[in-house]
mmCIF file of C-alpha atoms and ligand atoms in Angstrom:
data_model
loop_
_atom_site.group_PDB
_atom_site.id
_atom_site.type_symbol
_atom_site.label_atom_id
_atom_site.label_comp_id
_atom_site.label_asym_id
_atom_site.label_seq_id
_atom_site.Cartn_x
_atom_site.Cartn_y
_atom_site.Cartn_z
ATOM 1 C CA MET T 1 97.572 135.687 81.642
ATOM 2 C CA LEU T 2 96.878 131.969 81.415
ATOM 3 C CA THR T 3 98.961 131.095 84.499
ATOM 4 C CA SER T 4 97.165 128.757 86.890
ATOM 5 C CA LYS T 5 94.148 128.317 84.601
ATOM 6 C CA ARG T 6 92.847 124.793 84.392
ATOM 7 C CA ILE T 7 91.886 123.197 81.094
ATOM 8 C CA LEU T 8 90.302 119.827 80.459
ATOM 9 C CA LEU T 9 91.593 118.777 77.060
ATOM 10 C CA ILE T 10 89.612 116.136 75.227
ATOM 11 C CA ILE T 11 91.567 114.560 72.364
ATOM 12 C CA GLY T 12 89.375 112.967 69.742
ATOM 13 C CA GLY T 13 90.291 110.355 67.184
ATOM 14 C CA GLY T 14 91.816 111.989 64.137
ATOM 15 C CA ILE T 15 95.231 112.388 62.568
ATOM 16 C CA ALA T 16 95.273 115.995 63.908
ATOM 17 C CA ALA T 17 95.592 114.457 67.428
ATOM 18 C CA PHE T 18 99.401 114.692 66.960
ATOM 19 C CA LYS T 19 99.031 118.492 67.038
ATOM 20 C CA SER T 20 97.293 118.169 70.406
ATOM 21 C CA LEU T 21 100.576 116.956 71.896
ATOM 22 C CA ASP T 22 102.087 120.288 70.853
ATOM 23 C CA LEU T 23 98.983 122.099 72.149
ATOM 24 C CA ILE T 24 99.555 120.548 75.587
ATOM 25 C CA ARG T 25 103.116 121.737 75.548
ATOM 26 C CA ARG T 26 102.151 125.278 74.446
ATOM 27 C CA LEU T 27 99.513 125.502 77.161
ATOM 28 C CA ARG T 28 101.826 124.222 79.866
ATOM 29 C CA GLU T 29 104.549 126.665 78.782
ATOM 30 C CA ARG T 30 102.019 129.381 79.631
ATOM 31 C CA GLY T 31 101.378 127.986 83.066
ATOM 32 C CA VAL T 32 98.119 126.186 82.253
ATOM 33 C CA GLU T 33 97.245 123.010 84.167
ATOM 34 C CA VAL T 34 96.097 120.532 81.515
ATOM 35 C CA THR T 35 93.987 117.528 82.424
ATOM 36 C CA PRO T 36 93.905 115.250 79.397
ATOM 37 C CA VAL T 37 91.092 112.961 78.295
ATOM 38 C CA LEU T 38 91.745 110.662 75.408
ATOM 39 C CA THR T 39 88.879 109.001 73.527
ATOM 40 C CA ARG T 40 89.252 105.410 72.472
ATOM 41 C CA ALA T 41 89.710 106.527 68.863
ATOM 42 C CA GLY T 42 92.161 109.227 69.961
ATOM 43 C CA ALA T 43 94.327 106.530 71.542
ATOM 44 C CA GLU T 44 94.721 105.004 68.039
ATOM 45 C CA PHE T 45 96.586 108.136 66.998
ATOM 46 C CA VAL T 46 98.539 109.218 70.106
ATOM 47 C CA THR T 47 99.467 107.044 73.046
ATOM 48 C CA PRO T 48 98.158 107.664 76.552
ATOM 49 C CA LEU T 49 101.757 107.630 77.735
ATOM 50 C CA SER T 50 102.805 110.556 75.485
ATOM 51 C CA VAL T 51 99.726 112.512 76.500
ATOM 52 C CA SER T 52 100.207 112.034 80.216
ATOM 53 C CA ALA T 53 103.957 112.632 80.004
ATOM 54 C CA LEU T 54 103.446 115.949 78.267
ATOM 55 C CA ALA T 55 100.538 116.984 80.499
ATOM 56 C CA GLY T 56 102.396 115.863 83.619
ATOM 57 C CA GLN T 57 99.140 114.316 84.733
ATOM 58 C CA LYS T 58 97.159 111.086 84.523
ATOM 59 C CA VAL T 59 95.239 110.748 81.299
ATOM 60 C CA TYR T 60 91.564 109.774 81.652
ATOM 61 C CA THR T 61 90.358 107.310 79.057
ATOM 62 C CA ASP T 62 87.453 105.175 80.202
ATOM 63 C CA LEU T 63 84.043 106.059 81.628
ATOM 64 C CA PHE T 64 83.863 102.889 83.654
ATOM 65 C CA ASP T 65 87.242 103.114 85.379
ATOM 66 C CA LEU T 66 86.034 102.576 88.919
ATOM 67 C CA THR T 67 89.245 103.821 90.466
ATOM 68 C CA ASP T 68 88.737 107.115 88.749
ATOM 69 C CA GLU T 69 85.140 107.240 89.849
ATOM 70 C CA ALA T 70 86.412 106.872 93.416
ATOM 71 C CA GLU T 71 89.200 109.407 92.880
ATOM 72 C CA MET T 72 87.229 111.896 90.801
ATOM 73 C CA GLY T 73 83.810 111.301 89.329
ATOM 74 C CA HIS T 74 83.087 112.350 85.768
ATOM 75 C CA ILE T 75 80.797 115.149 87.008
ATOM 76 C CA GLN T 76 83.535 116.598 89.109
ATOM 77 C CA LEU T 77 86.123 116.105 86.380
ATOM 78 C CA SER T 78 83.948 118.090 83.995
ATOM 79 C CA ARG T 79 83.458 120.965 86.401
ATOM 80 C CA SER T 80 86.745 121.435 88.206
ATOM 81 C CA THR T 81 88.112 123.294 85.213
ATOM 82 C CA ASP T 82 88.008 126.785 83.730
ATOM 83 C CA LEU T 83 87.519 125.658 80.133
ATOM 84 C CA ILE T 84 86.985 122.456 78.226
ATOM 85 C CA VAL T 85 88.900 122.259 74.948
ATOM 86 C CA VAL T 86 88.082 119.542 72.412
ATOM 87 C CA ALA T 87 90.978 119.138 69.925
ATOM 88 C CA PRO T 88 90.621 117.520 67.536
ATOM 89 C CA ALA T 89 86.820 117.548 67.559
ATOM 90 C CA THR T 90 85.847 114.860 65.123
ATOM 91 C CA ALA T 91 82.582 114.764 63.176
ATOM 92 C CA ASP T 92 81.510 111.901 65.428
ATOM 93 C CA LEU T 93 82.288 113.711 68.662
ATOM 94 C CA MET T 94 80.489 116.797 67.399
ATOM 95 C CA ALA T 95 77.434 114.736 66.423
ATOM 96 C CA LYS T 96 77.402 113.232 69.960
ATOM 97 C CA MET T 97 77.662 116.654 71.502
ATOM 98 C CA ALA T 98 74.927 118.060 69.319
ATOM 99 C CA GLN T 99 72.614 115.132 70.171
ATOM 100 C CA GLY T 100 73.489 115.041 73.848
ATOM 101 C CA HIS T 101 74.855 111.538 73.911
ATOM 102 C CA ALA T 102 76.740 110.251 76.951
ATOM 103 C CA SER T 103 78.111 107.077 75.497
ATOM 104 C CA ASP T 104 81.782 107.417 76.513
ATOM 105 C CA LEU T 105 83.823 109.453 78.917
ATOM 106 C CA ALA T 106 84.320 112.448 76.523
ATOM 107 C CA SER T 107 80.671 112.813 75.582
ATOM 108 C CA THR T 108 79.584 112.303 79.192
ATOM 109 C CA LEU T 109 81.932 115.056 80.414
ATOM 110 C CA LEU T 110 80.670 117.357 77.723
ATOM 111 C CA LEU T 111 77.059 116.704 78.674
ATOM 112 C CA ALA T 112 77.710 117.017 82.404
ATOM 113 C CA THR T 113 79.692 120.229 82.305
ATOM 114 C CA ASP T 114 78.670 123.746 83.175
ATOM 115 C CA THR T 115 81.973 125.342 82.082
ATOM 116 C CA PRO T 116 82.567 126.946 78.649
ATOM 117 C CA VAL T 117 83.569 124.649 75.833
ATOM 118 C CA LEU T 118 85.892 125.452 72.930
ATOM 119 C CA ILE T 119 86.186 123.017 70.047
ATOM 120 C CA ALA T 120 88.777 122.740 67.285
ATOM 121 C CA PRO T 121 87.220 120.620 64.545
ATOM 122 C CA ALA T 122 89.282 118.431 62.272
ATOM 123 C CA MET T 123 87.873 116.159 59.596
ATOM 124 C CA ASN T 124 87.822 115.416 55.926
ATOM 125 C CA VAL T 125 86.427 118.307 53.894
ATOM 126 C CA ARG T 126 83.393 116.330 52.654
ATOM 127 C CA MET T 127 82.546 115.364 56.230
ATOM 128 C CA TRP T 128 82.802 118.989 57.285
ATOM 129 C CA GLN T 129 80.551 120.113 54.422
ATOM 130 C CA HIS T 130 77.992 117.312 54.866
ATOM 131 C CA PRO T 131 74.557 118.713 55.734
ATOM 132 C CA ALA T 132 74.497 116.530 58.867
ATOM 133 C CA THR T 133 77.725 118.077 60.176
ATOM 134 C CA GLN T 134 76.550 121.548 59.226
ATOM 135 C CA ARG T 135 73.313 120.961 61.177
ATOM 136 C CA ASN T 136 75.389 119.841 64.159
ATOM 137 C CA ILE T 137 77.613 122.933 63.886
ATOM 138 C CA ALA T 138 74.518 125.142 63.939
ATOM 139 C CA SER T 139 73.152 123.349 67.019
ATOM 140 C CA LEU T 140 76.486 123.530 68.816
ATOM 141 C CA ARG T 141 76.847 127.235 68.065
ATOM 142 C CA ALA T 142 73.299 127.788 69.314
ATOM 143 C CA ASP T 143 74.296 125.966 72.487
ATOM 144 C CA GLY T 144 77.070 128.482 73.040
ATOM 145 C CA ILE T 145 80.002 126.286 72.039
ATOM 146 C CA THR T 146 82.965 128.370 70.748
ATOM 147 C CA PHE T 147 84.736 127.168 67.592
ATOM 148 C CA VAL T 148 88.313 127.644 66.462
ATOM 149 C CA GLY T 149 88.856 126.618 62.818
ATOM 150 C CA PRO T 150 88.841 124.469 60.903
ATOM 151 C CA GLU T 151 91.364 125.940 58.494
ATOM 152 C CA ASP T 152 91.469 125.633 54.733
ATOM 153 C CA GLY T 153 94.335 123.690 53.291
ATOM 154 C CA ASP T 154 95.787 120.370 52.120
ATOM 155 C CA MET T 155 94.622 117.483 54.251
ATOM 156 C CA ALA T 156 96.258 114.231 55.321
ATOM 157 C CA CYS T 157 93.720 112.369 53.158
ATOM 158 C CA GLY T 158 94.993 114.189 50.033
ATOM 159 C CA GLU T 159 91.970 116.479 49.600
ATOM 160 C CA HIS T 160 91.943 120.267 49.903
ATOM 161 C CA GLY T 161 89.469 122.560 51.659
ATOM 162 C CA PRO T 162 88.109 123.348 55.117
ATOM 163 C CA GLY T 163 88.824 120.613 57.661
ATOM 164 C CA ARG T 164 92.375 121.059 58.995
ATOM 165 C CA MET T 165 92.604 121.561 62.674
ATOM 166 C CA SER T 166 93.870 125.023 63.639
ATOM 167 C CA GLU T 167 97.492 125.277 64.645
ATOM 168 C CA PRO T 168 98.219 124.922 68.371
ATOM 169 C CA LEU T 169 99.195 128.585 68.740
ATOM 170 C CA GLU T 170 95.948 129.712 67.138
ATOM 171 C CA ILE T 171 94.046 127.530 69.590
ATOM 172 C CA VAL T 172 96.079 128.993 72.457
ATOM 173 C CA ALA T 173 95.084 132.520 71.266
ATOM 174 C CA VAL T 174 91.404 131.614 71.328
ATOM 175 C CA VAL T 175 91.794 129.887 74.680
ATOM 176 C CA ASN T 176 93.343 133.128 75.918
ATOM 177 C CA ALA T 177 90.380 135.142 74.685
ATOM 178 C CA ALA T 178 87.919 132.697 76.209
ATOM 179 C CA LEU T 179 89.657 132.776 79.575
ATOM 180 C CA ALA T 180 91.254 136.131 79.945
ATOM 181 C CA ASN T 181 90.320 139.714 79.828
ATOM 182 C CA GLY T 182 92.324 140.493 76.759
ATOM 183 C CA PRO T 183 93.777 143.971 76.235
ATOM 184 C CA LEU T 184 91.140 144.702 73.584
ATOM 185 C CA LYS T 185 88.216 143.801 75.811
ATOM 186 C CA GLY T 186 85.461 146.339 75.398
ATOM 187 C CA ARG T 187 86.936 147.706 72.147
ATOM 188 C CA ARG T 188 84.886 147.584 68.973
ATOM 189 C CA ILE T 189 86.895 147.107 65.813
ATOM 190 C CA LEU T 190 85.837 147.149 62.175
ATOM 191 C CA VAL T 191 87.634 144.838 59.734
ATOM 192 C CA THR T 192 86.968 144.797 55.989
ATOM 193 C CA SER T 193 88.090 141.726 54.104
ATOM 194 C CA GLY T 194 87.953 139.844 50.816
ATOM 195 C CA PRO T 195 87.265 141.038 47.291
ATOM 196 C CA THR T 196 84.181 142.841 46.047
ATOM 197 C CA HIS T 197 82.026 141.701 43.121
ATOM 198 C CA GLU T 198 80.844 144.473 40.851
ATOM 199 C CA PRO T 199 77.979 143.336 38.598
ATOM 200 C CA ILE T 200 78.087 143.689 34.840
ATOM 201 C CA ASP T 201 74.694 142.053 34.454
ATOM 202 C CA PRO T 202 72.760 139.595 36.667
ATOM 203 C CA VAL T 203 75.201 136.759 35.975
ATOM 204 C CA ARG T 204 78.555 138.427 35.287
ATOM 205 C CA TYR T 205 80.780 140.483 37.586
ATOM 206 C CA ILE T 206 84.192 142.084 37.948
ATOM 207 C CA ALA T 207 86.192 140.561 40.777
ATOM 208 C CA ASN T 208 89.776 140.150 41.962
ATOM 209 C CA ARG T 209 91.947 137.419 43.439
ATOM 210 C CA SER T 210 91.811 138.390 47.066
ATOM 211 C CA SER T 211 91.187 135.271 49.204
ATOM 212 C CA GLY T 212 90.310 137.133 52.421
ATOM 213 C CA ALA T 213 92.937 135.117 54.263
ATOM 214 C CA GLN T 214 94.803 138.108 55.824
ATOM 215 C CA GLY T 215 91.626 139.979 56.794
ATOM 216 C CA THR T 216 90.160 136.842 58.357
ATOM 217 C CA ALA T 217 93.416 136.191 60.300
ATOM 218 C CA ILE T 218 93.339 139.802 61.580
ATOM 219 C CA ALA T 219 89.789 139.507 62.756
ATOM 220 C CA ARG T 220 90.670 136.282 64.597
ATOM 221 C CA ALA T 221 93.708 137.818 66.246
ATOM 222 C CA LEU T 222 91.641 140.799 67.444
ATOM 223 C CA VAL T 223 88.973 138.463 68.843
ATOM 224 C CA ALA T 224 91.717 136.527 70.595
ATOM 225 C CA LEU T 225 92.691 139.728 72.374
ATOM 226 C CA GLY T 226 89.132 140.241 73.469
ATOM 227 C CA ALA T 227 87.868 142.758 70.847
ATOM 228 C CA ASP T 228 84.302 142.912 69.548
ATOM 229 C CA VAL T 229 84.922 142.653 65.830
ATOM 230 C CA VAL T 230 82.533 143.783 63.053
ATOM 231 C CA PHE T 231 83.691 141.789 60.041
ATOM 232 C CA VAL T 232 82.497 143.212 56.752
ATOM 233 C CA THR T 233 83.469 140.832 53.993
ATOM 234 C CA GLY T 234 83.018 140.533 50.281
ATOM 235 C CA PRO T 235 82.564 137.068 48.710
ATOM 236 C CA ALA T 236 85.852 135.622 49.959
ATOM 237 C CA GLU T 237 87.200 132.104 49.525
ATOM 238 C CA THR T 238 88.406 131.916 53.189
ATOM 239 C CA PRO T 239 85.468 131.206 55.514
ATOM 240 C CA PRO T 240 84.780 134.065 57.936
ATOM 241 C CA PRO T 241 85.974 133.695 61.500
ATOM 242 C CA ASP T 242 83.731 132.745 64.389
ATOM 243 C CA GLU T 243 82.880 135.112 67.184
ATOM 244 C CA VAL T 244 82.504 138.194 64.988
ATOM 245 C CA GLU T 245 79.571 140.323 64.019
ATOM 246 C CA LEU T 246 79.447 139.127 60.414
ATOM 247 C CA CYS T 247 78.237 141.323 57.558
ATOM 248 C CA ARG T 248 78.438 139.868 54.066
ATOM 249 C CA VAL T 249 78.388 142.225 51.081
ATOM 250 C CA GLN T 250 78.979 141.995 47.363
ATOM 251 C CA THR T 251 79.868 145.426 46.058
ATOM 252 C CA ALA T 252 82.070 148.327 47.183
ATOM 253 C CA GLN T 253 79.029 150.512 47.679
ATOM 254 C CA GLN T 254 77.419 147.900 49.939
ATOM 255 C CA MET T 255 80.737 147.573 51.791
ATOM 256 C CA LEU T 256 80.865 151.292 52.458
ATOM 257 C CA GLU T 257 77.232 151.306 53.734
ATOM 258 C CA ALA T 258 77.922 148.364 56.015
ATOM 259 C CA CYS T 259 81.028 150.029 57.410
ATOM 260 C CA GLN T 260 79.180 153.245 58.045
ATOM 261 C CA ALA T 261 76.420 151.338 59.753
ATOM 262 C CA ALA T 262 79.033 149.713 62.046
ATOM 263 C CA LEU T 263 80.293 153.047 63.312
ATOM 264 C CA PRO T 264 81.277 154.175 65.894
ATOM 265 C CA VAL T 265 84.322 151.945 66.340
ATOM 266 C CA ASP T 266 87.594 152.335 68.188
ATOM 267 C CA ALA T 267 89.642 151.173 65.216
ATOM 268 C CA ALA T 268 89.045 150.336 61.532
ATOM 269 C CA ILE T 269 91.306 147.941 59.627
ATOM 270 C CA CYS T 270 90.588 147.971 55.899
ATOM 271 C CA ALA T 271 92.057 144.759 54.515
ATOM 272 C CA ALA T 272 89.507 144.302 51.733
ATOM 273 C CA ALA T 273 90.575 144.435 48.109
ATOM 274 C CA VAL T 274 87.852 146.797 47.036
ATOM 275 C CA ALA T 275 87.284 147.172 43.267
ATOM 276 C CA ASP T 276 88.293 150.597 42.115
ATOM 277 C CA TRP T 277 85.602 150.757 39.454
ATOM 278 C CA ARG T 278 82.166 149.382 38.820
ATOM 279 C CA VAL T 279 80.110 149.236 35.661
ATOM 280 C CA ALA T 280 78.207 152.553 35.661
ATOM 281 C CA SER T 281 74.858 151.013 34.977
ATOM 282 C CA ALA T 282 74.836 147.229 35.244
ATOM 283 C CA ALA T 283 72.365 145.543 32.880
ATOM 284 C CA THR T 284 69.245 144.275 34.585
ATOM 285 C CA SER T 285 68.970 141.275 32.282
ATOM 286 C CA LYS T 286 71.689 139.051 30.862
ATOM 287 C CA MET T 287 73.602 140.694 28.069
ATOM 288 C CA LYS T 288 73.409 138.747 24.790
ATOM 289 C CA LYS T 289 75.948 138.217 22.099
ATOM 290 C CA THR T 290 74.855 140.349 19.177
ATOM 291 C CA LYS T 291 75.980 140.620 15.595
ATOM 292 C CA SER T 292 76.360 144.344 15.964
ATOM 293 C CA GLY T 293 79.631 143.990 17.882
ATOM 294 C CA LEU T 294 81.101 143.904 21.389
ATOM 295 C CA PRO T 295 79.294 145.420 24.363
ATOM 296 C CA GLN T 296 80.321 148.906 25.360
ATOM 297 C CA MET T 297 80.733 149.407 29.114
ATOM 298 C CA GLU T 298 81.079 152.620 30.966
ATOM 299 C CA PHE T 299 82.835 152.587 34.322
ATOM 300 C CA ALA T 300 82.231 154.672 37.407
ATOM 301 C CA GLU T 301 84.620 155.126 40.305
ATOM 302 C CA ASN T 302 83.786 153.292 43.523
ATOM 303 C CA PRO T 303 83.849 155.028 46.889
ATOM 304 C CA ASP T 304 87.172 154.729 48.750
ATOM 305 C CA ILE T 305 86.133 153.191 52.075
ATOM 306 C CA LEU T 306 89.489 153.652 53.730
ATOM 307 C CA ALA T 307 89.774 157.310 52.705
ATOM 308 C CA THR T 308 86.140 157.953 53.660
ATOM 309 C CA ILE T 309 86.622 156.594 57.173
ATOM 310 C CA SER T 310 90.042 158.209 57.578
ATOM 311 C CA GLN T 311 88.718 161.633 56.609
ATOM 312 C CA MET T 312 85.520 161.656 58.713
ATOM 313 C CA ASP T 313 85.019 165.036 60.389
ATOM 314 C CA ALA T 314 83.195 163.696 63.415
ATOM 315 C CA GLY T 315 83.445 160.276 65.029
ATOM 316 C CA ARG T 316 86.595 159.176 63.213
ATOM 317 C CA PRO T 317 87.965 155.942 64.737
ATOM 318 C CA ALA T 318 91.030 156.592 66.916
ATOM 319 C CA LEU T 319 93.075 154.295 64.671
ATOM 320 C CA VAL T 320 92.555 153.665 60.966
ATOM 321 C CA ILE T 321 94.723 151.133 59.158
ATOM 322 C CA GLY T 322 94.915 150.445 55.468
ATOM 323 C CA PHE T 323 96.758 147.976 53.315
ATOM 324 C CA ALA T 324 98.870 148.607 50.271
ATOM 325 C CA ALA T 325 99.429 145.663 47.995
ATOM 326 C CA GLU T 326 102.095 146.817 45.543
ATOM 327 C CA THR T 327 104.291 145.291 42.921
ATOM 328 C CA ASP T 328 106.840 148.129 42.547
ATOM 329 C CA ASP T 329 108.435 150.710 44.850
ATOM 330 C CA VAL T 330 106.471 149.273 47.733
ATOM 331 C CA ILE T 331 107.606 151.570 50.526
ATOM 332 C CA GLU T 332 107.521 154.725 48.479
ATOM 333 C CA ASN T 333 104.057 154.057 47.114
ATOM 334 C CA ALA T 334 102.673 152.919 50.468
ATOM 335 C CA THR T 335 104.102 155.980 52.265
ATOM 336 C CA ALA T 336 102.408 158.250 49.701
ATOM 337 C CA LYS T 337 99.196 156.227 50.070
ATOM 338 C CA ARG T 338 99.113 156.769 53.834
ATOM 339 C CA LEU T 339 99.162 160.510 53.366
ATOM 340 C CA ARG T 340 96.745 160.490 50.408
ATOM 341 C CA LYS T 341 94.161 158.400 52.191
ATOM 342 C CA GLY T 342 94.611 160.076 55.604
ATOM 343 C CA CYS T 343 94.898 156.786 57.537
ATOM 344 C CA ASP T 344 97.234 156.323 60.491
ATOM 345 C CA TRP T 345 99.071 153.167 59.423
ATOM 346 C CA ILE T 346 99.564 151.300 56.220
ATOM 347 C CA VAL T 347 100.522 147.650 56.113
ATOM 348 C CA ALA T 348 102.465 147.404 52.852
ATOM 349 C CA ASN T 349 103.417 144.261 50.968
ATOM 350 C CA ASP T 350 104.850 143.146 47.680
ATOM 351 C CA VAL T 351 102.314 141.027 45.856
ATOM 352 C CA SER T 352 104.422 140.314 42.779
ATOM 353 C CA PRO T 353 103.578 136.737 41.656
ATOM 354 C CA ALA T 354 107.138 135.630 42.485
ATOM 355 C CA THR T 355 106.552 136.376 46.211
ATOM 356 C CA GLY T 356 103.720 133.801 46.390
ATOM 357 C CA ILE T 357 101.950 136.065 48.853
ATOM 358 C CA MET T 358 98.646 136.599 47.038
ATOM 359 C CA GLY T 359 96.558 133.583 48.009
ATOM 360 C CA GLY T 360 99.477 132.021 49.952
ATOM 361 C CA ALA T 361 99.818 131.292 53.666
ATOM 362 C CA GLU T 362 102.655 133.697 54.347
ATOM 363 C CA ASN T 363 103.127 137.408 54.142
ATOM 364 C CA GLU T 364 106.039 139.799 54.345
ATOM 365 C CA VAL T 365 104.922 143.274 55.303
ATOM 366 C CA THR T 366 106.259 146.663 56.206
ATOM 367 C CA LEU T 367 104.367 148.732 58.712
ATOM 368 C CA ILE T 368 104.272 152.358 57.736
ATOM 369 C CA THR T 369 103.355 154.864 60.405
ATOM 370 C CA GLU T 370 103.874 158.560 61.013
ATOM 371 C CA THR T 371 107.352 157.759 62.303
ATOM 372 C CA GLY T 372 108.576 155.727 59.346
ATOM 373 C CA ALA T 373 108.687 152.267 57.774
ATOM 374 C CA GLU T 374 109.285 149.146 59.873
ATOM 375 C CA PRO T 375 109.957 145.985 57.874
ATOM 376 C CA TRP T 376 108.719 142.747 59.488
ATOM 377 C CA PRO T 377 110.211 139.352 58.672
ATOM 378 C CA ARG T 378 108.319 136.920 56.446
ATOM 379 C CA MET T 379 105.864 134.945 58.554
ATOM 380 C CA THR T 380 102.466 133.266 58.353
ATOM 381 C CA LYS T 381 99.444 135.511 57.816
ATOM 382 C CA ALA T 382 98.228 134.379 61.263
ATOM 383 C CA ARG T 383 101.427 135.710 62.877
ATOM 384 C CA VAL T 384 101.278 138.965 60.930
ATOM 385 C CA ALA T 385 97.734 139.270 62.223
ATOM 386 C CA GLY T 386 98.749 138.512 65.797
ATOM 387 C CA GLU T 387 101.530 141.054 65.704
ATOM 388 C CA LEU T 388 99.249 143.722 64.196
ATOM 389 C CA ALA T 389 96.575 143.025 66.807
ATOM 390 C CA ARG T 390 99.101 143.516 69.579
ATOM 391 C CA ARG T 391 100.155 146.833 68.039
ATOM 392 C CA VAL T 392 96.494 147.878 67.833
ATOM 393 C CA ALA T 393 96.055 147.022 71.519
ATOM 394 C CA ASP T 394 99.149 149.066 72.418
ATOM 395 C CA ALA T 395 97.976 152.025 70.343
ATOM 396 C CA LEU T 396 94.485 152.047 71.800
ATOM 397 C CA GLY T 397 96.019 151.788 75.261
HETATM 398 O O1 LIG G 1 94.164 152.451 46.678
HETATM 399 P P1 LIG G 1 94.434 151.052 47.002
HETATM 400 O O2 LIG G 1 93.349 150.141 46.574
HETATM 401 O O3 LIG G 1 95.784 150.530 46.661
HETATM 402 O O4 LIG G 1 94.432 151.110 48.619
HETATM 403 C C1 LIG G 1 94.403 149.965 49.349
HETATM 404 C C2 LIG G 1 93.762 150.224 50.693
HETATM 405 O O5 LIG G 1 92.588 151.031 50.560
HETATM 406 C C3 LIG G 1 93.287 148.986 51.365
HETATM 407 O O6 LIG G 1 93.366 149.169 52.744
HETATM 408 C C4 LIG G 1 91.870 148.838 50.901
HETATM 409 O O7 LIG G 1 91.060 148.103 51.829
HETATM 410 C C5 LIG G 1 91.421 150.296 50.884
HETATM 411 N N1 LIG G 1 90.417 150.617 49.867
HETATM 412 C C6 LIG G 1 89.100 150.936 50.256
HETATM 413 N N2 LIG G 1 88.202 151.287 49.304
HETATM 414 C C7 LIG G 1 88.532 151.340 47.995
HETATM 415 C C8 LIG G 1 89.823 150.996 47.603
HETATM 416 C C9 LIG G 1 90.730 150.643 48.540
HETATM 417 O O8 LIG G 1 88.813 150.886 51.458
HETATM 418 N N3 LIG G 1 87.595 151.692 47.111
#
């Protein structure tokens, strides 16, 4: 699908630039023609020679290279391409873009272009969270720039949090979506994700350890195949993906209402860890310690969103997928759950602490359908998501 597409790849100055070498390779494997541009800071991390060798093309580095101006002016360079990808996009480069600077070749190209721009930010977590960067992000989004990442994780600087550049294959998937008519184009898909918070009183709540990582990865993978995704998320640790219709909720009841408001959809994927119970009547003011003993709480059952959507009489999505996080008899329990809830597929996994799956980067799932149980090998949550998205595309036809 990417064959013969042309990408101008701007490599900014950050340690993540080493991943851009792999990105060039991955893009070229798919038949993409990559024209590389290396900023001066980028050249501190990867050499122009490695970049041009991998791209199989000259690397552009300096705005005032007169030979290049004669060969191909910066205006032409910025426009004779299907997509501009900035990876890594540093805080500095993003600030220049947001402000409209044209102080070096990269920022000039980005200002002069009329082609779509996709950026893969990479920076220290504090730099990402700084109000100045957040203002720039908002401006760039408003200008129609597409983002991929950053991801949460350990960083080269020893800190942890959002700021890691997305992996090359993840960027390739988003490039694909930006350039191609993916197989899910025109399909509207609902994804629920994250935990729910059920209030006890205005300051306390019942929650669970779901990070939202798998639901977020699924939404991303669906977007990469061209789907319009409605992403209904509880208060998750993983930041929501870009390019989705985002709906943030707190409680299971709110999640159900948001899902119902999102209908009709072609498919629903319920990856949220919805609380089974809520406090029947949450206190409206903070509960106090009293000498008369411990508070008594009554619980009420929450609505089952997956079962509600699966068992709709009219307007049921063509495909409804649930998850089953189990610690014992995984396949048996998940198979029974598929029938009990009335969904089409169940993605089952073992979340026993020893597996390291809950909150981890990897997952090992079994896909349970009408025809049986299909175990998948252990892989990253992003790859599980990619595989599931492809299956969804096949099923929707
Ligand atoms: O019943 P259990 O919680 O194990 O089922 C898990 C599946 O059901 C998940 O897909 C989850 O998103 C969904 N679910 C739901 N609403 C609930 C409970 C679970 O949608 N109240």
